XYZ file of C-alpha atoms in Angstrom:
786
model
C -41.026 215.793 41.311
C -37.141 215.590 41.068
C -37.392 217.856 37.894
C -39.404 220.499 39.965
C -37.086 220.304 42.951
C -33.982 220.979 40.663
C -35.713 223.669 38.883
C -36.494 225.367 42.273
C -33.026 224.774 43.493
C -31.136 226.271 40.354
C -33.640 229.178 40.340
C -32.765 230.121 43.901
C -29.025 229.745 43.020
C -29.106 231.914 39.959
C -31.386 234.433 41.650
C -28.687 235.197 44.431
C -25.580 234.862 42.333
C -23.159 236.679 44.863
C -24.771 234.491 47.695
C -24.225 231.372 45.637
C -20.633 232.313 44.791
C -19.672 232.902 48.394
C -21.330 229.775 49.636
C -19.550 227.656 46.968
C -16.058 229.287 47.507
C -16.310 228.911 51.357
C -17.346 225.264 51.089
C -14.742 224.502 48.250
C -11.804 226.028 50.171
C -12.947 224.172 53.339
C -13.454 220.835 51.568
C -10.170 221.224 49.572
C -8.266 221.934 52.897
C -9.969 218.779 54.632
C -9.145 216.582 51.709
C -5.385 217.514 51.616
C -5.154 217.038 55.324
C -7.032 213.702 55.168
C -4.625 212.593 52.479
C -1.654 213.309 54.760
C -3.464 211.465 57.597
C -4.262 208.447 55.528
C -0.578 208.246 54.422
C 0.611 208.316 58.026
C -1.794 205.792 59.231
C -0.871 203.401 56.253
C 2.834 203.363 56.869
C 4.312 199.836 56.256
C 0.880 198.391 56.408
C 1.131 196.841 52.845
C 3.398 194.107 54.036
C 1.677 190.650 54.024
C 3.063 189.562 57.232
C 2.788 192.907 59.067
C 1.048 191.286 62.038
C 4.110 189.086 62.703
C 6.865 191.487 62.141
C 8.580 193.192 65.031
C 11.616 195.322 65.472
C 14.188 194.653 68.263
C 14.845 197.535 70.900
C 17.051 197.986 73.927
C 16.082 199.480 77.122
C 18.538 200.413 79.876
C 19.293 203.200 82.407
C 21.883 205.832 81.123
C 22.585 209.364 82.291
C 20.200 208.805 85.196
C 17.143 208.140 82.698
C 15.597 204.791 81.369
C 16.313 205.054 77.625
C 14.973 203.067 74.829
C 16.561 202.859 71.260
C 16.144 200.648 68.195
C 19.742 199.976 67.258
C 21.065 196.505 68.207
C 24.207 194.372 68.107
C 24.821 192.591 64.834
C 25.049 189.242 66.618
C 21.371 189.441 67.770
C 19.636 188.188 64.816
C 21.356 184.858 64.840
C 20.984 184.648 68.554
C 17.134 185.098 68.291
C 16.856 182.382 65.656
C 19.009 180.086 67.882
C 17.631 180.654 71.266
C 13.816 181.388 70.619
C 11.816 178.853 68.978
C 9.029 181.270 68.482
C 11.175 183.182 65.992
C 10.799 182.076 62.373
C 13.354 184.566 61.078
C 15.416 187.560 62.039
C 16.862 189.952 59.629
C 19.330 192.899 59.949
C 19.398 196.173 58.116
C 22.565 198.275 58.228
C 22.694 201.897 58.411
C 22.479 203.347 54.793
C 25.665 203.009 52.843
C 26.915 205.046 49.801
C 28.971 203.227 47.191
C 30.254 204.443 43.910
C 28.765 202.449 41.067
C 30.827 202.119 37.957
C 29.107 200.703 34.610
C 31.369 201.528 31.638
C 32.052 205.301 31.700
C 29.224 205.975 34.062
C 29.881 206.861 37.707
C 27.122 207.427 40.334
C 27.199 207.429 44.036
C 24.233 205.630 45.306
C 22.793 205.200 48.776
C 21.289 201.728 49.845
C 21.123 199.187 52.446
C 23.101 195.885 53.346
C 20.561 193.341 54.477
C 20.274 189.646 55.574
C 19.423 187.341 52.472
C 15.847 186.699 54.102
C 14.944 190.412 53.937
C 12.799 190.108 50.826
C 11.037 187.061 52.545
C 9.960 189.017 55.606
C 9.021 192.281 53.955
C 6.691 192.528 50.855
C 8.787 194.498 48.429
C 7.759 192.725 45.295
C 10.330 191.766 42.819
C 9.815 192.449 39.117
C 12.592 190.080 38.148
C 14.303 187.613 40.404
C 13.338 185.263 43.234
C 13.177 186.704 46.772
C 14.356 183.568 48.235
C 17.742 183.536 46.351
C 18.097 187.250 45.096
C 20.496 188.094 48.088
C 21.798 184.563 48.607
C 25.401 185.157 47.105
C 28.076 187.481 48.386
C 28.287 189.181 45.077
C 24.380 189.712 44.601
C 22.693 193.169 44.302
C 19.145 194.069 43.915
C 18.201 197.453 42.383
C 14.948 199.362 42.308
C 13.256 199.845 39.066
C 14.191 203.452 39.060
C 17.858 202.889 39.529
C 18.031 200.072 37.030
C 16.570 202.426 34.398
C 19.261 205.137 35.426
C 22.051 202.490 35.064
C 21.121 200.491 32.214
C 18.433 202.365 30.368
C 16.032 200.228 28.452
C 18.499 197.040 28.552
C 17.526 194.174 30.730
C 19.664 194.651 33.843
C 19.314 191.053 35.023
C 22.764 189.314 35.176
C 24.558 192.563 34.385
C 27.754 193.407 36.338
C 28.270 196.505 38.636
C 31.570 197.627 40.145
C 31.312 199.279 43.675
C 34.029 201.542 44.978
C 36.308 200.265 42.068
C 36.906 197.109 44.083
C 34.202 194.598 43.902
C 32.088 193.254 41.206
C 28.311 192.633 41.883
C 25.735 190.882 39.633
C 22.225 192.177 39.448
C 20.101 189.357 40.836
C 16.692 191.127 41.285
C 14.741 194.130 40.517
C 12.405 195.329 43.041
C 9.584 197.797 42.432
C 10.095 201.387 43.407
C 9.273 201.884 47.024
C 5.900 203.281 47.967
C 5.673 206.726 49.739
C 4.452 205.214 52.869
C 7.381 203.023 54.208
C 10.138 203.690 56.656
C 12.752 202.046 54.240
C 14.458 204.244 51.781
C 16.889 202.312 49.567
C 17.866 202.330 45.903
C 19.877 198.977 46.059
C 20.214 196.010 48.469
C 23.483 194.235 49.129
C 23.778 190.878 50.855
C 24.963 190.725 54.509
C 27.652 188.271 53.216
C 29.396 191.198 51.679
C 29.870 192.818 55.204
C 31.516 189.510 56.394
C 33.757 189.499 53.396
C 35.160 193.004 54.130
C 35.363 192.257 57.896
C 32.683 194.638 59.061
C 30.556 191.989 60.838
C 31.195 191.287 64.524
C 29.767 189.508 67.498
C 30.365 192.273 70.003
C 27.288 192.936 72.115
C 28.287 196.531 72.980
C 28.150 197.633 69.296
C 24.539 198.571 68.814
C 24.858 199.735 65.252
C 22.228 197.983 63.197
C 18.505 197.390 63.069
C 17.203 193.901 63.743
C 13.640 192.834 62.594
C 11.958 189.672 63.835
C 9.377 187.583 62.125
C 7.487 185.370 64.720
C 5.880 182.195 63.716
C 2.213 182.219 62.903
C 0.990 180.891 66.159
C 3.777 182.422 68.454
C 2.467 184.588 71.302
C 4.432 187.867 72.176
C 3.732 187.115 75.911
C 5.781 184.034 75.887
C 8.818 185.629 74.097
C 8.859 188.901 76.164
C 10.080 187.747 79.514
C 12.949 185.869 77.883
C 13.992 188.870 75.980
C 14.348 190.771 79.101
C 17.245 188.618 80.377
C 18.980 188.041 76.958
C 21.569 190.627 77.561
C 22.322 189.430 81.029
C 23.202 185.997 79.486
C 25.580 187.411 76.559
C 26.582 190.898 77.564
C 28.530 190.948 80.931
C 29.387 194.641 80.487
C 25.638 195.502 80.335
C 23.996 192.850 82.446
C 21.140 195.224 83.526
C 20.068 196.024 80.057
C 16.809 194.703 78.642
C 15.549 193.951 75.138
C 12.029 194.005 73.744
C 10.419 193.754 70.404
C 8.083 196.257 69.066
C 5.167 195.552 66.498
C 5.106 197.090 63.140
C 1.682 198.777 63.424
C 3.244 201.114 66.123
C 6.595 201.896 64.445
C 5.717 205.080 62.629
C 3.163 206.724 65.012
C 3.993 205.594 68.679
C 7.737 204.923 68.888
C 8.482 207.662 71.245
C 9.566 206.385 74.853
C 9.832 208.484 78.065
C 11.618 206.537 80.949
C 11.198 203.376 79.048
C 7.347 203.799 78.642
C 5.583 204.513 75.254
C 4.484 208.083 75.273
C 3.362 210.318 72.449
C 4.965 210.166 69.042
C 3.792 211.019 65.714
C 0.149 209.936 66.570
C -0.033 213.368 68.373
C 0.330 215.301 65.045
C -1.983 212.809 63.215
C -4.661 213.423 65.784
C -4.028 217.111 65.589
C -4.077 217.229 61.821
C -7.429 215.256 61.809
C -9.072 217.746 64.436
C -7.900 220.628 62.214
C -9.435 219.000 59.072
C -12.776 218.478 60.975
C -12.741 222.029 62.303
C -11.773 223.678 58.944
C -14.582 221.603 57.349
C -16.982 222.500 60.210
C -16.115 226.197 59.826
C -16.864 226.071 56.176
C -20.208 224.529 56.926
C -20.945 227.097 59.586
C -20.164 229.727 56.960
C -22.743 228.111 54.894
C -25.235 228.002 57.744
C -24.746 231.550 58.554
C -25.174 232.799 54.768
C -28.392 230.549 54.447
C -29.904 231.880 57.655
C -28.849 235.368 56.926
C -30.968 235.241 53.755
C -33.930 233.534 55.485
C -36.074 236.561 55.095
C -36.043 236.237 51.319
C -37.402 232.647 51.603
C -39.653 233.003 54.656
C -42.712 233.953 52.542
C -41.924 230.980 50.180
C -42.043 228.784 53.236
C -45.214 230.373 54.482
C -47.061 230.069 51.295
C -45.756 226.355 50.804
C -47.182 225.401 54.355
C -50.450 227.217 53.576
C -51.000 225.241 50.502
C -50.220 222.021 52.244
C -46.603 221.399 52.447
C -45.293 219.091 55.012
C -42.137 220.101 57.221
C -40.465 216.889 56.002
C -40.791 217.995 52.317
C -39.382 221.332 53.244
C -36.423 219.919 55.031
C -35.714 217.639 52.049
C -35.938 220.578 49.797
C -33.408 222.641 51.678
C -31.176 219.805 52.389
C -31.287 218.785 48.694
C -30.351 222.321 47.767
C -27.441 222.110 50.366
C -26.274 218.847 48.678
C -26.391 220.431 45.204
C -24.156 223.421 46.406
C -21.884 220.959 48.179
C -21.573 218.800 44.990
C -20.527 222.009 42.979
C -18.167 222.937 45.817
C -16.896 219.443 45.842
C -15.869 219.631 42.201
C -14.229 222.885 42.701
C -12.508 221.528 45.813
C -11.183 218.629 43.655
C -9.572 220.905 41.213
C -8.097 223.011 44.061
C -6.549 219.874 45.563
C -5.081 218.869 41.976
C -3.589 222.333 41.677
C -2.238 222.536 45.208
C -1.083 219.033 45.712
C 2.464 219.479 44.552
C 2.833 222.532 46.714
C 1.280 220.814 49.788
C 3.719 217.891 49.186
C 6.691 220.308 49.295
C 5.338 222.007 52.476
C 4.888 218.526 54.235
C 7.792 216.757 52.717
C 5.493 214.061 51.353
C 4.785 212.459 48.079
C 1.001 212.308 48.236
C -0.908 211.495 45.218
C -4.670 210.621 44.160
C -5.100 207.020 43.256
C -7.741 207.451 40.394
C -7.835 203.756 39.850
C -9.015 203.036 43.480
C -12.960 202.682 43.600
C -12.908 203.180 47.249
C -11.291 206.726 46.682
C -14.373 207.823 44.656
C -16.801 206.296 47.086
C -14.884 208.281 49.780
C -15.264 211.411 47.770
C -19.103 211.017 47.175
C -19.521 210.186 50.910
C -17.499 213.244 51.731
C -19.515 215.450 49.541
C -22.850 214.074 50.856
C -21.774 214.253 54.486
C -20.671 217.959 53.918
C -23.999 218.890 52.188
C -26.005 217.187 55.047
C -23.906 218.766 57.796
C -24.067 222.291 56.209
C -27.756 222.142 55.212
C -29.116 220.536 58.452
C -29.371 223.604 60.615
C -30.737 225.864 57.747
C -33.117 223.246 56.798
C -34.701 222.785 60.182
C -34.408 226.535 60.805
C -36.357 227.556 57.564
C -38.839 224.769 57.826
C -39.933 225.686 61.362
C -41.407 228.992 60.457
C -45.042 229.399 61.241
C -47.179 230.662 58.216
C -49.151 233.232 60.312
C -45.920 235.022 61.761
C -44.153 234.666 58.521
C -46.910 236.201 56.471
C -47.485 238.936 59.215
C -43.634 239.596 59.260
C -42.998 238.986 62.988
C -41.018 235.667 62.930
C -37.462 237.041 63.699
C -35.810 237.778 67.045
C -33.048 240.194 65.997
C -32.010 241.293 69.317
C -31.795 238.022 71.069
C -28.705 237.906 73.404
C -27.596 234.394 72.276
C -28.624 232.946 68.819
C -27.253 229.877 67.124
C -25.665 232.127 64.447
C -23.667 234.166 67.223
C -22.628 230.765 68.820
C -21.306 229.625 65.334
C -19.417 232.729 64.753
C -17.757 232.434 68.193
C -16.670 228.943 67.474
C -15.307 229.948 64.072
C -13.264 232.773 65.383
C -12.138 230.844 68.571
C -10.383 228.299 66.278
C -8.961 230.906 64.079
C -7.461 233.048 67.019
C -6.282 229.842 68.562
C -4.206 229.069 65.393
C -2.823 232.721 65.236
C -1.647 232.369 68.778
C 0.118 229.006 68.055
C 1.500 230.161 64.912
C 3.301 233.127 66.587
C 4.441 230.858 69.558
C 5.915 228.185 67.071
C 7.788 231.031 65.173
C 9.115 232.292 68.476
C 10.448 228.863 69.464
C 12.157 228.417 65.972
C 13.864 231.751 66.229
C 14.837 231.020 69.859
C 16.545 227.904 68.841
C 18.081 229.388 65.623
C 19.470 232.292 67.631
C 21.094 229.881 70.183
C 24.884 230.172 69.828
C 26.188 227.220 67.846
C 29.506 227.214 69.467
C 31.507 227.119 66.282
C 31.814 229.080 62.957
C 29.705 227.700 60.198
C 30.459 230.219 57.567
C 32.492 229.172 54.439
C 32.837 225.729 55.982
C 32.206 222.595 54.009
C 32.852 218.809 54.401
C 33.486 216.118 51.915
C 33.561 212.225 52.681
C 36.714 210.382 52.502
C 35.801 208.407 49.341
C 38.058 206.440 47.248
C 41.623 207.663 47.246
C 41.160 210.777 49.393
C 42.575 209.273 52.613
C 45.468 207.817 50.905
C 46.149 211.271 49.129
C 44.934 213.372 51.997
C 48.173 215.255 52.683
C 48.564 216.078 49.021
C 45.006 217.223 48.822
C 45.248 219.253 51.879
C 48.563 220.904 50.943
C 47.317 221.684 47.378
C 44.032 223.303 48.713
C 45.956 225.475 51.174
C 48.697 226.541 48.782
C 46.169 227.347 46.066
C 44.345 229.600 48.355
C 41.065 227.823 48.257
C 41.190 226.920 51.936
C 42.526 228.600 55.029
C 42.496 225.567 57.173
C 41.635 221.686 56.870
C 41.029 218.874 59.190
C 39.869 215.193 59.224
C 37.120 214.268 61.508
C 35.084 210.967 62.370
C 31.768 212.717 61.366
C 30.305 216.132 59.974
C 30.088 218.851 62.684
C 26.394 218.693 62.346
C 25.947 215.011 63.214
C 26.852 212.568 66.094
C 27.763 209.124 64.664
C 29.172 207.587 67.792
C 28.336 207.699 71.729
C 29.302 205.470 74.576
C 28.894 205.082 78.308
C 32.186 203.002 78.354
C 34.775 205.795 78.598
C 36.809 205.587 81.861
C 38.557 208.219 83.982
C 40.120 208.484 87.396
C 37.398 208.528 90.170
C 34.492 207.449 87.897
C 31.823 205.670 89.796
C 31.381 202.060 88.459
C 27.734 202.644 88.263
C 28.007 205.703 86.180
C 26.522 205.304 82.804
C 26.618 208.765 81.472
C 26.408 208.707 77.695
C 29.199 210.843 76.040
C 29.413 211.853 72.439
C 32.558 210.627 70.898
C 34.278 212.689 68.080
C 37.712 212.277 66.338
C 39.962 214.824 64.673
C 43.610 214.847 63.364
C 44.641 218.601 63.848
C 43.484 221.988 63.282
C 39.776 221.368 64.265
C 39.640 224.455 66.565
C 40.897 226.701 63.644
C 38.763 225.088 60.929
C 35.572 225.235 63.023
C 36.337 228.215 65.045
C 35.927 226.267 68.227
C 36.216 228.346 71.467
C 38.845 227.022 73.871
C 38.589 228.036 77.515
C 41.619 225.928 78.612
C 44.589 224.292 76.914
C 45.110 224.132 73.127
C 44.153 222.506 69.903
C 45.765 219.194 68.430
C 49.164 220.113 66.950
C 50.924 216.947 65.595
C 53.920 218.882 64.340
C 54.859 220.373 67.753
C 53.351 217.781 69.844
C 53.608 214.279 68.268
C 52.017 212.668 71.200
C 48.761 214.590 70.258
C 47.908 211.397 68.301
C 46.619 210.095 71.589
C 45.435 213.567 72.932
C 41.848 214.315 73.626
C 39.799 217.577 73.979
C 36.800 217.749 76.270
C 33.977 220.124 76.179
C 32.793 221.911 79.327
C 29.844 219.477 79.884
C 32.409 216.490 79.845
C 34.696 218.275 82.477
C 31.607 218.586 84.640
C 30.545 215.085 84.211
C 33.935 213.700 84.995
C 34.299 216.114 87.903
C 37.694 217.401 86.784
C 39.017 220.321 88.720
C 42.151 220.574 86.621
C 41.264 218.848 83.394
C 44.495 219.506 81.415
C 46.775 216.384 81.719
C 44.062 214.121 83.071
C 43.849 210.733 81.477
C 40.754 208.827 80.033
C 40.360 205.443 78.658
C 38.409 204.503 75.618
C 38.343 201.755 73.015
C 41.619 200.111 74.811
C 43.691 203.384 74.573
C 44.637 205.766 77.087
C 44.149 209.370 76.102
C 45.459 212.673 77.717
C 43.476 215.862 77.946
C 45.181 218.870 76.143
C 42.234 221.119 75.693
C 38.790 222.274 77.005
C 36.400 223.958 74.555
C 32.881 225.559 75.138
C 30.028 223.334 74.335
C 28.942 223.365 70.669
C 25.696 222.006 69.241
C 26.444 218.562 67.545
C 22.998 217.351 67.312
C 19.607 218.899 68.301
C 19.615 222.726 68.907
C 16.532 222.303 71.073
C 18.235 220.180 73.785
C 21.027 220.798 76.058
C 24.554 219.678 74.877
C 25.853 216.693 76.362
C 29.348 215.571 77.394
C 31.675 215.107 74.424
C 35.163 213.844 73.891
C 37.235 214.786 70.705
C 39.981 212.026 70.262
C 43.190 212.646 68.241
C 44.663 211.070 65.177
C 44.624 207.575 66.668
C 40.813 207.616 66.200
C 38.976 206.931 62.933
C 38.062 209.187 60.162
C 35.209 209.485 57.656
C 35.080 213.150 56.399
C 37.357 216.031 56.004
C 36.192 219.766 56.855
C 37.565 222.644 54.754
C 37.352 226.278 55.761
C 37.156 228.208 52.301
C 39.007 231.327 51.866
C 36.487 234.143 52.488
C 38.568 236.711 50.371
C 37.751 234.777 47.288
C 34.188 234.003 45.531
C 32.634 230.684 46.853
C 32.164 229.614 43.477
C 35.688 230.132 42.441
C 36.820 228.242 45.365
C 34.617 225.293 44.690
C 35.599 225.187 41.046
C 39.283 225.031 42.100
C 38.648 222.556 44.759
C 36.870 220.112 42.539
C 39.897 220.175 40.013
C 42.048 219.323 42.843
C 39.962 216.449 44.086
C 39.579 215.090 40.502
C 43.317 215.166 40.307
C 43.904 212.808 43.203
C 40.465 211.044 43.330
C 39.566 210.776 39.595
C 37.017 208.105 39.948
C 34.836 209.710 42.389
C 32.523 212.807 42.107
C 33.290 216.039 44.199
C 30.544 215.695 46.607
C 30.668 218.401 49.314
C 28.194 219.712 51.738
C 27.845 223.228 53.337
C 27.888 222.952 57.264
C 25.492 226.093 57.479
C 22.953 224.376 55.194
C 23.077 221.151 57.151
C 22.700 223.121 60.556
C 19.740 224.950 59.054
C 18.074 221.609 58.182
C 17.915 220.919 61.905
C 14.997 223.328 62.223
C 12.902 221.881 59.229
C 10.371 219.956 61.152
C 9.521 222.917 63.406
C 9.565 225.274 60.475
C 7.183 222.933 58.587
C 4.804 222.880 61.713
C 4.951 226.630 61.832
C 4.141 227.122 58.161
C 1.282 224.641 58.343
C -0.139 226.455 61.437
C 0.047 229.690 59.489
C -1.581 228.072 56.367
C -4.438 226.501 58.593
C -4.855 229.985 60.400
C -5.124 231.735 57.271
C -7.779 229.370 55.681
C -9.708 229.428 59.012
C -9.675 233.313 58.992
C -10.696 233.516 55.344
C -13.758 231.102 55.709
C -14.649 232.701 58.977
C -14.653 236.184 57.367
C -17.155 234.813 54.903
C -19.421 233.798 58.031
C -19.033 237.186 59.380
C -19.978 238.682 56.089
C -23.073 236.580 56.166
C -23.992 237.543 59.692
C -23.425 241.336 58.818
C -25.730 240.687 55.865
C -28.351 239.243 58.077
C -28.192 241.986 60.633
C -28.197 244.706 58.086
C -31.252 243.358 56.353
C -33.145 242.968 59.556
C -32.321 246.342 60.839
C -32.977 248.384 57.533
C -35.958 250.250 58.914
C -34.349 251.031 62.246
C -31.404 252.550 60.444
C -33.728 254.398 58.307
C -35.553 255.953 61.444
C -31.976 256.647 63.028
C -30.876 258.676 59.919
C -34.196 260.577 59.820
C -33.657 261.530 63.457
C -30.052 262.717 62.700
C -27.658 259.819 63.200
C -24.301 259.992 61.392
C -22.945 257.479 59.138
C -20.090 256.910 61.696
C -22.384 256.305 64.588
C -24.463 253.834 62.619
C -21.327 251.953 61.503
C -20.309 251.719 64.988
C -23.852 250.514 66.058
C -23.708 247.686 63.642
C -20.052 246.729 64.267
C -20.325 246.463 68.080
C -22.317 243.388 67.816
C -19.367 241.553 65.979
C -16.790 243.035 68.275
C -18.477 241.556 71.173
C -18.369 238.066 69.538
C -14.769 238.332 68.806
C -13.897 239.298 72.398
C -15.921 236.316 73.525
C -13.814 234.223 70.982
C -10.532 235.846 72.092
C -11.195 234.746 75.743
C -11.892 231.253 74.975
C -8.998 231.038 72.394
C -6.523 232.328 74.743
C -7.233 229.573 77.326
C -7.221 226.779 74.772
C -3.892 228.144 72.812
C -2.143 228.686 76.329
C -2.769 225.071 77.265
C -1.904 223.648 73.942
C 1.443 225.511 73.456
C 2.400 224.940 77.138
C 2.118 221.172 76.337
C 3.896 221.451 73.106
C 6.848 223.436 74.443
C 7.433 220.958 77.276
C 9.198 218.703 74.826
C 11.942 221.289 74.429
C 14.269 221.840 77.445
C 15.694 224.856 75.540
C 12.302 226.828 74.951
C 10.766 230.203 75.012
C 8.330 231.431 77.624
C 4.863 232.318 76.480
C 4.306 236.013 76.734
C 1.208 238.332 77.123
C 1.810 240.366 74.095
C 1.390 237.199 71.794
C -2.340 237.000 72.981
C -2.821 240.783 72.692
C -1.319 240.782 69.115
C -3.566 237.963 68.143
C -6.733 239.492 69.536
C -5.799 242.792 67.802
C -5.269 240.973 64.487
C -8.757 239.343 64.920
C -10.483 242.545 65.891
C -8.816 244.356 62.700
C -9.927 241.474 60.431
C -13.441 241.602 61.965
C -13.625 245.541 61.352
C -12.516 245.300 57.803
C -14.857 242.390 56.953
C -18.058 243.861 58.484
C -17.384 247.438 57.693
C -18.533 247.119 53.960
C -21.910 245.913 55.056
C -22.138 248.504 57.959
C -21.160 251.482 55.804
C -23.447 250.303 53.006
C -26.394 250.133 55.308
C -25.503 253.479 56.967
C -25.451 255.201 53.585
C -28.728 253.654 52.367
C -31.340 256.233 51.579
C -33.905 256.311 54.488
C -36.838 257.045 51.954
C -36.110 253.641 50.334
C -35.937 251.714 53.661
C -39.184 253.462 55.000
C -41.324 253.659 52.024
C -43.243 250.474 52.984
C -44.372 252.327 56.019
């Protein structure tokens, strides 16, 4: 029985090679696309779910009203962890994780700048990052302990045993390797190559008990039987007890299973987050697979006349409907199996490119038996889904009508096939419209005036002896012609490292908690960055020594402080009084998609972390960088020359949206490709069933052009219906997406017109082959049966 089934199935497949190839190709592309998307979805859903204590791990958050809005953020005071352990019996342990820090690692002649975290000693007892060597309870116990990842240990020590080896950090402090942790998986929020003990921060004086310094992340491990409901009310009033400057602020703890996908808050309430994209990707995967299956259905039913007599004869000799359904679904599963094998190889070949596109490190775990079960289930599901309609359709033919040739209804207004094609192109046109609007939004933000000149501008961190030798380095860079201007700043121009609501000025409302970005520069920032002054001047310590306590405001800050004559006004910050010497146009410090916020640039009495260098545009960039490196090496020999181009960092602000646009374009292209196969199938179906009609029309004098138009207009009607539905869906979806951007494009009518035109052209190109081929057929051949 099975042998006979396989023989019939393979005979049908090889008899119609072109039909089989198109079916397998369409299903393979659809299945491969769905597999890649589902790999991405699975990775997102699994983030940080490998920790053994995940159900008891929480992150501490703040919630308070600033700038007229209830805001939520997940950086906390350093003192919070010990306070929670002391005041809350429900807390088993609280650990802090400082912002990633870069240190110079020195081992013999080897020098490397590596990024990692400073954490509390209990970090490895809360989180399940397994140690290859060392004890998680004691690995970070001592002030001089360091834990390395497997990859970093290999980089530093090669094949030697790293345990107990000494590493010097920043040419100052020696650390002993006390543990080797397995390389981090690709589904965790943590990204470190080493861990240092929090005791080290205490040693170098960077620990504090100031409740207003929200600069670290605090993770809380509750006791096994502790209830979140019992701790939440007490957390709300914690700040009121300890922080008199922010008595209205509240704290809450947020469960680990919601960190990755749900941690987006609007007015203090959880709303949206990455789960929106995960759901969207899941829906796209389902639709692409469905469209591939629809393509199979259309091609199968389009060839129904070829198998109608087979069905009729089988029924006449006693075949039951159930056996025919089994036969056709079996053939569908066989094609699905072939397509699945092809799809698997497509996934293997395209996975690296997909990883680059999505900025992921997805992989196939061949050793996981559940993966193979999932793949088998996926193939069976696809085969049954794709074969269900053709199986029931073909098995429902009545023998009498089949053998008389009167079983089809070619001119029916609505048929399942037409509905399926409308569904296919509705999805395709929706994606085309969305792709265009996403591209418009990216271009809109990129064309927004940055407020400063990014060209030929680099920055370098103040590592090692740079700050000590800053004046020497600056003078030599200028005298050598490498640079035209240089300034020290607290942060790169593309990043905001500090903000506060605690700045004071004359006439400030005591209840005003407007958040202001805080920046520092010594002198020459306006010249170096090309800032646009609307009042006053830049810092100039040579002519005005008091500029060390001067401040420059942006226009938003002038408006927030309600200064009519800002020059000469006084503001208070960090216990110092600053006088305003200049006002600049707003420039983009952080997101180009959001309005600029009030900003103060404080003078040389501030703090500094980087230096900005305006390279000489009259010389080649490579020449400038080579000379600059030699100067840095001269005065900071132990550290590498690690510069960053400001324009490249600014461009990186658009990566997420550009990635969304590329993915939308990719999905649109795949959908159109598979949908065109469905159209080709429908064109084949109509051409086959109207062969005699076309022959009669040709005999009566119809031209090839009129016959091509006759066969094509059916498809154009379907595309127009698809366009109307798609336009409504895309308008709603894009309106909702654009709402998250205060600075956004408006949706224009021509986007829909262009998308509809593209769909019509693709349709004509797809169906014209079959239409012209049918119109050119010799009427003698099509009418000879008469």
